[in-house]
Tab-separated table of C-alpha atoms and ligand atoms in Angstrom:
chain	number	residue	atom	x	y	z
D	14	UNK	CA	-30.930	-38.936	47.248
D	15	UNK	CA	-28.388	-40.843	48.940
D	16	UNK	CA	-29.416	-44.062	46.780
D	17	UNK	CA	-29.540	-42.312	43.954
D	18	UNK	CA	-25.697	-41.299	44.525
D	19	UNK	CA	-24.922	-44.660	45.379
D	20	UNK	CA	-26.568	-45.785	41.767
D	21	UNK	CA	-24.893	-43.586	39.702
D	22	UNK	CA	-21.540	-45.076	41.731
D	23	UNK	CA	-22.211	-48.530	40.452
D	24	UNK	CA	-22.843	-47.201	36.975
D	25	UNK	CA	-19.991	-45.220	36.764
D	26	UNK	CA	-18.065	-48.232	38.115
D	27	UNK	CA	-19.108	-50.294	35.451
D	28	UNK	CA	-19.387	-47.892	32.916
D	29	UNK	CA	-17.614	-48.958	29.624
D	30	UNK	CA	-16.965	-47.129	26.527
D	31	UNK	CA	-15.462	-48.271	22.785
D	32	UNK	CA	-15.817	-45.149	21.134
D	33	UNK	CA	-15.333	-41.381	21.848
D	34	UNK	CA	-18.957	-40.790	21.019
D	35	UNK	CA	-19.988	-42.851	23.552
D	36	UNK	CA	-17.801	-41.660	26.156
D	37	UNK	CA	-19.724	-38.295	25.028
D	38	UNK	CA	-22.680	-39.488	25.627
D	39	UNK	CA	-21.880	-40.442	28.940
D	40	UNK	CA	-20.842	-37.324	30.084
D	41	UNK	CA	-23.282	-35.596	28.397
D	42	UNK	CA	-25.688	-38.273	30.540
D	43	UNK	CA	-23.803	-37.808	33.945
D	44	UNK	CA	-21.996	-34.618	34.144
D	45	UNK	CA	-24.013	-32.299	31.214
D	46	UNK	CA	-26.323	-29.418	31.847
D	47	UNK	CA	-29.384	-32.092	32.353
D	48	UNK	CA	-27.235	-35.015	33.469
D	49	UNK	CA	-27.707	-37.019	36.211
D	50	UNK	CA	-24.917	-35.237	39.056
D	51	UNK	CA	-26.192	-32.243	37.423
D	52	UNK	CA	-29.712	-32.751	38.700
D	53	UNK	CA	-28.682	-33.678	41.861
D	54	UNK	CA	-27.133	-30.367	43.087
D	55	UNK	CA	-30.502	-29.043	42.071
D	56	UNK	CA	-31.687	-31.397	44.208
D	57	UNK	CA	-29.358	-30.413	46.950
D	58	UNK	CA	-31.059	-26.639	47.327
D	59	UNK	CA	-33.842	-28.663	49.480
D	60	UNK	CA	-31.596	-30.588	51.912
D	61	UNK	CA	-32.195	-29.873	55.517
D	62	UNK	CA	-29.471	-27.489	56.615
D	63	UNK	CA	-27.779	-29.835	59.204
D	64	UNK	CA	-27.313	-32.434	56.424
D	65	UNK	CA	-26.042	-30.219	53.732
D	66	UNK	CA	-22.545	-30.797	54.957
D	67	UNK	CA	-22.774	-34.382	54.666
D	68	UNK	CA	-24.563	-34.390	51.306
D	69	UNK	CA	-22.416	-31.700	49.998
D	70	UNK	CA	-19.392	-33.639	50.357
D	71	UNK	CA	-20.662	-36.857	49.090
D	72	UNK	CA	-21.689	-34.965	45.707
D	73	UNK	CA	-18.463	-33.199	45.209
D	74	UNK	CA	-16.921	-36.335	45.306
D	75	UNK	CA	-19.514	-38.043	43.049
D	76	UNK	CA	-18.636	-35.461	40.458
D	77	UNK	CA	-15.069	-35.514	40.681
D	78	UNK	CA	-15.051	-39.315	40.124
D	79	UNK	CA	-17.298	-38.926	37.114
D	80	UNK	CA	-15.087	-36.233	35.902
D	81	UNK	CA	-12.220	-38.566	35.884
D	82	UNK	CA	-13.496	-41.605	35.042
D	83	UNK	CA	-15.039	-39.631	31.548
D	84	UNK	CA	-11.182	-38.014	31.240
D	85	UNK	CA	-9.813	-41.740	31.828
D	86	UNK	CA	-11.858	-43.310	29.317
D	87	UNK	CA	-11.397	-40.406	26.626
D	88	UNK	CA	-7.972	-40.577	26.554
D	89	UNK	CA	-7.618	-44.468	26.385
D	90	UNK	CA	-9.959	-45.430	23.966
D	91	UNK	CA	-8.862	-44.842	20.004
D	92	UNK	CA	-11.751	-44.996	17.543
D	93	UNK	CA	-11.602	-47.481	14.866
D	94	UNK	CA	-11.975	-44.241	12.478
D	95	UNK	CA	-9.248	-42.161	14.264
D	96	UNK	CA	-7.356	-45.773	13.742
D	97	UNK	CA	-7.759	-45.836	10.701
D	98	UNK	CA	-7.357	-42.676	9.659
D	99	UNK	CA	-4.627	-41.759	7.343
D	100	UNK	CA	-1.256	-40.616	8.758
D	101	UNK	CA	-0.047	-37.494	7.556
D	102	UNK	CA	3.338	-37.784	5.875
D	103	UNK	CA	5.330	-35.131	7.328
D	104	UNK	CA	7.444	-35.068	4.751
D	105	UNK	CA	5.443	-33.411	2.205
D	106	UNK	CA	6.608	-30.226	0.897
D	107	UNK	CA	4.254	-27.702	2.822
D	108	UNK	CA	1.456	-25.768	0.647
D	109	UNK	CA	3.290	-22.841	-1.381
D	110	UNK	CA	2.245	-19.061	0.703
D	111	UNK	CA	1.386	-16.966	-2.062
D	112	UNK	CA	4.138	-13.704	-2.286
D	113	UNK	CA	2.815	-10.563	-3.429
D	114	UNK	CA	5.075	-8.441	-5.901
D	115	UNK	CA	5.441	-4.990	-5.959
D	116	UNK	CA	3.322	-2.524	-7.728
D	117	UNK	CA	4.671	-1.787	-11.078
D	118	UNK	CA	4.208	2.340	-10.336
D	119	UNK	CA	6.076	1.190	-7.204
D	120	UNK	CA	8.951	-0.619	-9.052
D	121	UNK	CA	8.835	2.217	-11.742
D	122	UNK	CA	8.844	5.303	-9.165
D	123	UNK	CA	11.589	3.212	-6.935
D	124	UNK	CA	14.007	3.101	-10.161
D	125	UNK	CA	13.585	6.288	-10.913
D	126	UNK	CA	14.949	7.351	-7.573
D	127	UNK	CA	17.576	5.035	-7.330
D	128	UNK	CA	18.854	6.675	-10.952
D	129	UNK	CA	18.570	10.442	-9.360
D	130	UNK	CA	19.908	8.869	-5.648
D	131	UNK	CA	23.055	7.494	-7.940
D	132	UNK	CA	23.645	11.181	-9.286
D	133	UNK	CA	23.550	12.563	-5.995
D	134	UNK	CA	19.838	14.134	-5.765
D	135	UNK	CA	18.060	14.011	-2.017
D	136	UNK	CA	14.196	12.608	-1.735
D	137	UNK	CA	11.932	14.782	-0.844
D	138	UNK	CA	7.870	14.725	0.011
D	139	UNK	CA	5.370	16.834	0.793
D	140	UNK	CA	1.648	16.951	2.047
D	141	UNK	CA	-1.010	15.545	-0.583
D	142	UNK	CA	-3.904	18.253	0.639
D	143	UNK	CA	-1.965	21.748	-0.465
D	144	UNK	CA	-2.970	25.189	0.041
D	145	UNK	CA	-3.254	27.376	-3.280
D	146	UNK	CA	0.590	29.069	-2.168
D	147	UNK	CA	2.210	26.223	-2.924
D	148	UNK	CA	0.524	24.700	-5.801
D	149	UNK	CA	-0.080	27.490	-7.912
D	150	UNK	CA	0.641	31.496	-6.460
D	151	UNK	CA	4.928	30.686	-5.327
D	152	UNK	CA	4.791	28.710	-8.933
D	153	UNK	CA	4.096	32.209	-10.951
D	154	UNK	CA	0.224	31.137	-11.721
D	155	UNK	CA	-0.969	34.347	-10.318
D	156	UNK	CA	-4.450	34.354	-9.565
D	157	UNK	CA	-7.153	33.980	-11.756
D	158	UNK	CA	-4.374	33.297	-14.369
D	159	UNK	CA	-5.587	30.950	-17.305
D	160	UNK	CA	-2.629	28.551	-16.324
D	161	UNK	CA	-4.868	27.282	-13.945
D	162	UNK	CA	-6.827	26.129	-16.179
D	163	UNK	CA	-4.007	23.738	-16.910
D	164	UNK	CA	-5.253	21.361	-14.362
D	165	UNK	CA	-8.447	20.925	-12.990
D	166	UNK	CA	-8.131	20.973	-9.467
D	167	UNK	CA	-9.972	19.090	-6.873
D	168	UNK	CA	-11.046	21.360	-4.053
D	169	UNK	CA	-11.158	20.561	-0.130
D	170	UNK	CA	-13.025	23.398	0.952
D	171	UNK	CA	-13.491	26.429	-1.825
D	172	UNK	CA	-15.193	30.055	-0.865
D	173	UNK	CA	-12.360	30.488	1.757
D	174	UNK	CA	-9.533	32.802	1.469
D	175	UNK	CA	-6.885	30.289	1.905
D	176	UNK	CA	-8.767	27.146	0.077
D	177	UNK	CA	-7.100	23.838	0.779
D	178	UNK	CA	-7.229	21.483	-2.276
D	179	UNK	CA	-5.656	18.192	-3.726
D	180	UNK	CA	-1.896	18.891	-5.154
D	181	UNK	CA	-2.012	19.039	-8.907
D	182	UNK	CA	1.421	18.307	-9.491
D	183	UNK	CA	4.714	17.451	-7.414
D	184	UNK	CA	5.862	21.125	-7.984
D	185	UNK	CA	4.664	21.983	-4.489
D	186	UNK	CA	7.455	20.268	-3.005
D	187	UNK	CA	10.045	22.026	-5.049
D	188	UNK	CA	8.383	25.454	-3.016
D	189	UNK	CA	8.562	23.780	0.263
D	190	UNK	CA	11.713	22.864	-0.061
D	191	UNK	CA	13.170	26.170	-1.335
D	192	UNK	CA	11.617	27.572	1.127
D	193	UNK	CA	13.287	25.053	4.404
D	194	UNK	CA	16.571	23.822	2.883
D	195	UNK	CA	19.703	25.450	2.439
D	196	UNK	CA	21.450	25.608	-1.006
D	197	UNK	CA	22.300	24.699	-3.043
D	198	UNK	CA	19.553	22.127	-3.493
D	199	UNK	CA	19.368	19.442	-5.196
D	200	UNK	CA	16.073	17.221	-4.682
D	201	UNK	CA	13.469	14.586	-6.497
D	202	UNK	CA	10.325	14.625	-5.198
D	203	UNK	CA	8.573	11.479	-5.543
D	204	UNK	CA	4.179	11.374	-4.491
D	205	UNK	CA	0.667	11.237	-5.735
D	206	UNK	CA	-1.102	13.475	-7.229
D	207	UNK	CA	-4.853	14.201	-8.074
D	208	UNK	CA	-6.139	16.525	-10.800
D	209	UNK	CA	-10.392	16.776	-11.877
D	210	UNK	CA	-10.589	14.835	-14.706
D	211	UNK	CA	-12.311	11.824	-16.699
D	212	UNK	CA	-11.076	8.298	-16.652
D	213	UNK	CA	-9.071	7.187	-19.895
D	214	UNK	CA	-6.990	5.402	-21.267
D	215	UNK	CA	-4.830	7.865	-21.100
D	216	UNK	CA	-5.668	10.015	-18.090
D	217	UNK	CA	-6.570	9.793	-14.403
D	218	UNK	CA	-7.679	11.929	-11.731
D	219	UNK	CA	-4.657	10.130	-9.411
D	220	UNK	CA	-1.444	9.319	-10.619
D	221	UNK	CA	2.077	9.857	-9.865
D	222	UNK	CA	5.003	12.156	-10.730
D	223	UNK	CA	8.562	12.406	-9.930
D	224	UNK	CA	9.936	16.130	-9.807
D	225	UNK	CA	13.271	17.455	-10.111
D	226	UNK	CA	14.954	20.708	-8.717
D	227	UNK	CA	18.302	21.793	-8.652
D	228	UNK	CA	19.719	25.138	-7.774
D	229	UNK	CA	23.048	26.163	-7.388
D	230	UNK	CA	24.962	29.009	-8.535
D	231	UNK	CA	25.509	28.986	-12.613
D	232	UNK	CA	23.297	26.415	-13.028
D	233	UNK	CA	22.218	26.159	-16.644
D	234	UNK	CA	20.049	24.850	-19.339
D	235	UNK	CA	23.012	22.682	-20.371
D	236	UNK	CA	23.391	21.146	-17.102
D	237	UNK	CA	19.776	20.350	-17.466
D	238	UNK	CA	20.144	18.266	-20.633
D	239	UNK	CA	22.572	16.550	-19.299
D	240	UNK	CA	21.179	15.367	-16.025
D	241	UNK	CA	17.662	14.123	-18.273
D	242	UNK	CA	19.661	12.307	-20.923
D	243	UNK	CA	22.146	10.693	-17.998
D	244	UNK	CA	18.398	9.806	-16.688
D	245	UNK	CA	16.798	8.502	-19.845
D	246	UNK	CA	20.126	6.361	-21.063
D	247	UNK	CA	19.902	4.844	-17.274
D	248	UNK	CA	16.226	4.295	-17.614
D	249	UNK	CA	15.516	3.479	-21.533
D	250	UNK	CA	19.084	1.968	-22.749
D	251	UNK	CA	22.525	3.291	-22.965
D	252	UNK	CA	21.366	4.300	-27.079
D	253	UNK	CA	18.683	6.241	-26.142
D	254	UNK	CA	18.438	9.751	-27.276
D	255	UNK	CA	16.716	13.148	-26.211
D	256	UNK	CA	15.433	15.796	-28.199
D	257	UNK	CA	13.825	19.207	-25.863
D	258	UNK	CA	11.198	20.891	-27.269
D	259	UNK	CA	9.878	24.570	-26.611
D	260	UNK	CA	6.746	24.596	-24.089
D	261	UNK	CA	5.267	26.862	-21.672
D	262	UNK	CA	4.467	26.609	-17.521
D	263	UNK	CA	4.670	29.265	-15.169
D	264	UNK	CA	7.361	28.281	-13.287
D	265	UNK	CA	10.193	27.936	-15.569
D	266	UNK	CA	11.661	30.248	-18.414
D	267	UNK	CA	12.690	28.837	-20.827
D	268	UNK	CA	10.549	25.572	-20.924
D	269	UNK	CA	10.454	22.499	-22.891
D	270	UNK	CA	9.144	19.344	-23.444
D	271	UNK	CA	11.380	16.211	-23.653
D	272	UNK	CA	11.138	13.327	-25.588
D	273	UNK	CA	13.250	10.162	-25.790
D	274	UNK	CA	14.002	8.059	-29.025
D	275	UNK	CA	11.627	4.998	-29.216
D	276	UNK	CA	13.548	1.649	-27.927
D	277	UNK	CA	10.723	-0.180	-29.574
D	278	UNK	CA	11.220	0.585	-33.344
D	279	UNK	CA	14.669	2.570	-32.394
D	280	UNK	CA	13.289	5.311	-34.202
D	281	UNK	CA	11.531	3.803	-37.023
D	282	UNK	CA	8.200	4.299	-36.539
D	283	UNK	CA	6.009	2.197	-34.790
D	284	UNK	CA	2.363	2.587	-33.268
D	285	UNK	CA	3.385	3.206	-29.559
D	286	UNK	CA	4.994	6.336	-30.822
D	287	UNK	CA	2.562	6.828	-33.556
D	288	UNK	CA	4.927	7.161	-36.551
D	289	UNK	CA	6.766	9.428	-34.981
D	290	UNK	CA	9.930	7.497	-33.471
D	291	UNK	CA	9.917	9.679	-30.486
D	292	UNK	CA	7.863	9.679	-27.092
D	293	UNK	CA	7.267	12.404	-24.843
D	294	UNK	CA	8.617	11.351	-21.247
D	295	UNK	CA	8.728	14.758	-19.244
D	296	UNK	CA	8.567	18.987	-18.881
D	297	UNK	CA	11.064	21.103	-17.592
D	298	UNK	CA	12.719	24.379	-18.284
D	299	UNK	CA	14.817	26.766	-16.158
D	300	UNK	CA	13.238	27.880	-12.700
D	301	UNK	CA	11.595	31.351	-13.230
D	302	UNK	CA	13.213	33.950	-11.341
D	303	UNK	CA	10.054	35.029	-9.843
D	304	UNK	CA	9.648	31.278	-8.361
D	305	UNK	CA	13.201	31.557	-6.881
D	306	UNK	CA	12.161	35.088	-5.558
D	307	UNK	CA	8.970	33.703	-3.773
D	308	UNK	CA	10.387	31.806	-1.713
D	309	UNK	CA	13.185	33.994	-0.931
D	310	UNK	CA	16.472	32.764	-2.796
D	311	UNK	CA	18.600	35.498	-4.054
D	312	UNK	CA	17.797	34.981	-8.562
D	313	UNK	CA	21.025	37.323	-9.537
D	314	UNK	CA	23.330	34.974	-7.179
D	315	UNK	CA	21.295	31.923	-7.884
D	316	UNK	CA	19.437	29.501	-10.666
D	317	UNK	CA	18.155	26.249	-11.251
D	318	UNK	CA	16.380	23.759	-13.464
D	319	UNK	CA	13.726	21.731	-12.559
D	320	UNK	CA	11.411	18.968	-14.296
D	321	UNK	CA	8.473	16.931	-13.944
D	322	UNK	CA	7.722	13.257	-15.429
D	323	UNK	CA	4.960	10.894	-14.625
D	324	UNK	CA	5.235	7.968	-13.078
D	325	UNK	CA	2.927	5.325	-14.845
D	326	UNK	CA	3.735	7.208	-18.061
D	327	UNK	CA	7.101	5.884	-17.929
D	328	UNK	CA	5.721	2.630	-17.005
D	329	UNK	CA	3.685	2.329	-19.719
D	330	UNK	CA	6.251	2.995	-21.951
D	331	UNK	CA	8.957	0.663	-20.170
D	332	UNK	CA	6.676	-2.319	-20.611
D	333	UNK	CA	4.367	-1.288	-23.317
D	334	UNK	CA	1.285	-1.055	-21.847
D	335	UNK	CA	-1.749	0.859	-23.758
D	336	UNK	CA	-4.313	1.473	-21.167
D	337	UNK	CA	-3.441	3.766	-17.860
D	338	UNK	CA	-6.322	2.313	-15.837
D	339	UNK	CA	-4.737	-1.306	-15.555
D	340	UNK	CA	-2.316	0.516	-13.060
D	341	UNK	CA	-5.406	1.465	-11.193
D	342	UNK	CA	-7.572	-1.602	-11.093
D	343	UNK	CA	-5.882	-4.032	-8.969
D	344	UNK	CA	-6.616	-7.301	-11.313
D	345	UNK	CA	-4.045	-9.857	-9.933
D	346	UNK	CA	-3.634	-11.270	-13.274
D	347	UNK	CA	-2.312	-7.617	-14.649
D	348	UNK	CA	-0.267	-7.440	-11.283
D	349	UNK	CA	1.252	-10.574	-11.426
D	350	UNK	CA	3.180	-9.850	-14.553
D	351	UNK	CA	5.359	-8.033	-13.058
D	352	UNK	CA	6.357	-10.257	-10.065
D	353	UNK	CA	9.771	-11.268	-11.748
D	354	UNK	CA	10.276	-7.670	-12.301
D	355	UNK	CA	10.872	-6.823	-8.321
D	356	UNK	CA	14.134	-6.644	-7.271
D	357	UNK	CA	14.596	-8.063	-3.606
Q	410	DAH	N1	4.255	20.280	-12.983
Q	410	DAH	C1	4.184	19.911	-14.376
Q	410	DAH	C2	2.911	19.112	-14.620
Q	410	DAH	O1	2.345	18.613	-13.688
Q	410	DAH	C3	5.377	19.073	-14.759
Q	410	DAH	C4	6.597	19.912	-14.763
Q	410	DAH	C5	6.963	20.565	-15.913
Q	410	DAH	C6	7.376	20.054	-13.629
Q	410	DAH	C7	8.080	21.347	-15.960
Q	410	DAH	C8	8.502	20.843	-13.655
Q	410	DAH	C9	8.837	21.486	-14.836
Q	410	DAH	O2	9.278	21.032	-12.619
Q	410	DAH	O3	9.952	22.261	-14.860
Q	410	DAH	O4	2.497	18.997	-15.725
């Protein structure tokens, strides 16, 4: 053993390297898991005990010369490749980092708020998974009422007494927050919603909306079309007009539909508005006094108007778009359109 030690002294004495790969190899021939040193503190297991303090510190030292002589040589010696090798010029411009943009529904939905924030409106949100109270019964769709039928709901567990299910429509927040916030109240309620139905190009079973409520005392219908054509002049162009038209839902008497004058053939006729030079943008109407009842706000003292518009609906028409399910499918190269369209 001990010549062995004093053989791999010599070598390692003489031991001379050119490239990293052969310093490697060296190691890998001295100090790795079948190297040479390596072998010999196998070796040292069978020593007599009363020379295993002798032997012991010979090999420790063995190894730590190897060690250093390997660490010595690696960090002298430059390859002829690593030579060679081309420097990198630092001053390149660095490789671009790829920004995301916004979502158009999210660029869309923020405007809209910033247009209601402007006339003084508060955000509000509410839960996603509803109970029927607050979707439909405190909105005047009493049960079993056809009105239900309006929108095919998505249930989270049916057969109960109190189902839980997937909001329909943005309503439910105007409930929970006529039922928590003083008046008068004056709220948009921005968030998803989820309703049973087939894929189109014109309908979903998510999308957004953005509802409106305000109640006050002698609130009326003409406040109302004022507030949506303040809205649509901010969001379509200052000539953009309005027209209402008569509709039904449960929770407002009277209701309407509301359209906007087309900014694309400024009334002409063109085949986004089908002939018609007007596009349908939102309903609203006056809150029913039997909403304001359910959740306990005095009707003789108090009224309101509320609406409801949806979100990628007004995106489509802002940028023209024909299909609903691009805003859905996350293809970058329908995203990306819209980059330059974020405001910072
Ligand atoms: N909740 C209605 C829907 O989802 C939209 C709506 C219409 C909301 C009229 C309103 C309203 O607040 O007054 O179709």
């Amino acid at each position: 053993m001990k010549e062995t030690i004093e053989k791999i002294l010599a070598e390692l004495n003489e031991l001379k390297c050119s490239t990293q790969k052969e310093v490697e190899e060296a190691r890998v021939r001295f100090l790795g898991k079948k190297g040479e040193i390596t072998a010999l503190f196998e070796e040292f297991r069978t020593v007599p005990s009363e020379m295993k303090r002798e032997f012991g510190k010979t090999l420790n030292e063995l190894k730590k010369q190897a060690t250093s002589k390997i660490e010595e040589l690696k960090s002298t010696i430059t390859d002829k490749e690593t030579a060679s090798a081309p420097k990198q010029d630092l001053s390149m411009p660095g490789d671009p980092i790829a920004l995301g943009s916004r979502h158009p529904v999210s660029i869309v939905r923020q405007e809209i708020v910033d247009i209601f924030r402007k006339f003084g409106y508060d955000v509000a949100e509410g839960p996603e998974i509803e109970d029927d109270w607050h979707v439909f019964e405190a909105l005047n769709f009493p049960p079993n009422h056809p009105a239900r039928e309006m929108q095919d709901t998505f249930f989270v567990s049916n057969g109960h007494l109190n189902p839980l299910l997937l909001r329909t429509h943005t309503s439910s927040v105007q409930v929970r927050t006529m039922e928590t916030q003083p008046l008068p109240i004056r709220v948009i309620c921005p968030g998803r919603v989820f309703r049973n139905e087939a894929i189109s190009a014109r309908a979903h079973c998510i999308f957004h909306q953005v509802e409106g409520l305000y109640i006050d005392k002698n609130v009326s219908f003409a406040d109302l079309k004022q507030a949506i054509l303040l809205f649509a002049r901010e969001m379509f162009g200052a000539d953009t007009e309005i027209r209402m038209r008569p509709s039904y839902f449960p929770f407002t008497e009277p209701s309407a539909e509301v359209d906007v004058s087309c900014n694309i053939c400024k009334g002409k006729g063109c085949n986004i508005c089908k002939g018609t030079g007007w596009l349908e943008i939102m309903g609203c109407g006056m809150v029913d006094p039997n909403v304001l009842e359910a959740s306990g706000i005095d009707s003789k003292q108090y009224s309101g108007f509320a609406f409801g518009m949806g979100v990628e609906r007004i995106a489509m028409l802002k940028w023209q778009v024909n299909d609903l399910r691009h805003y859905f499918e996350n293809d970058l190269r329908f995203l990306s359109e819209f980059s330059t369209a974020t405001e910072v």
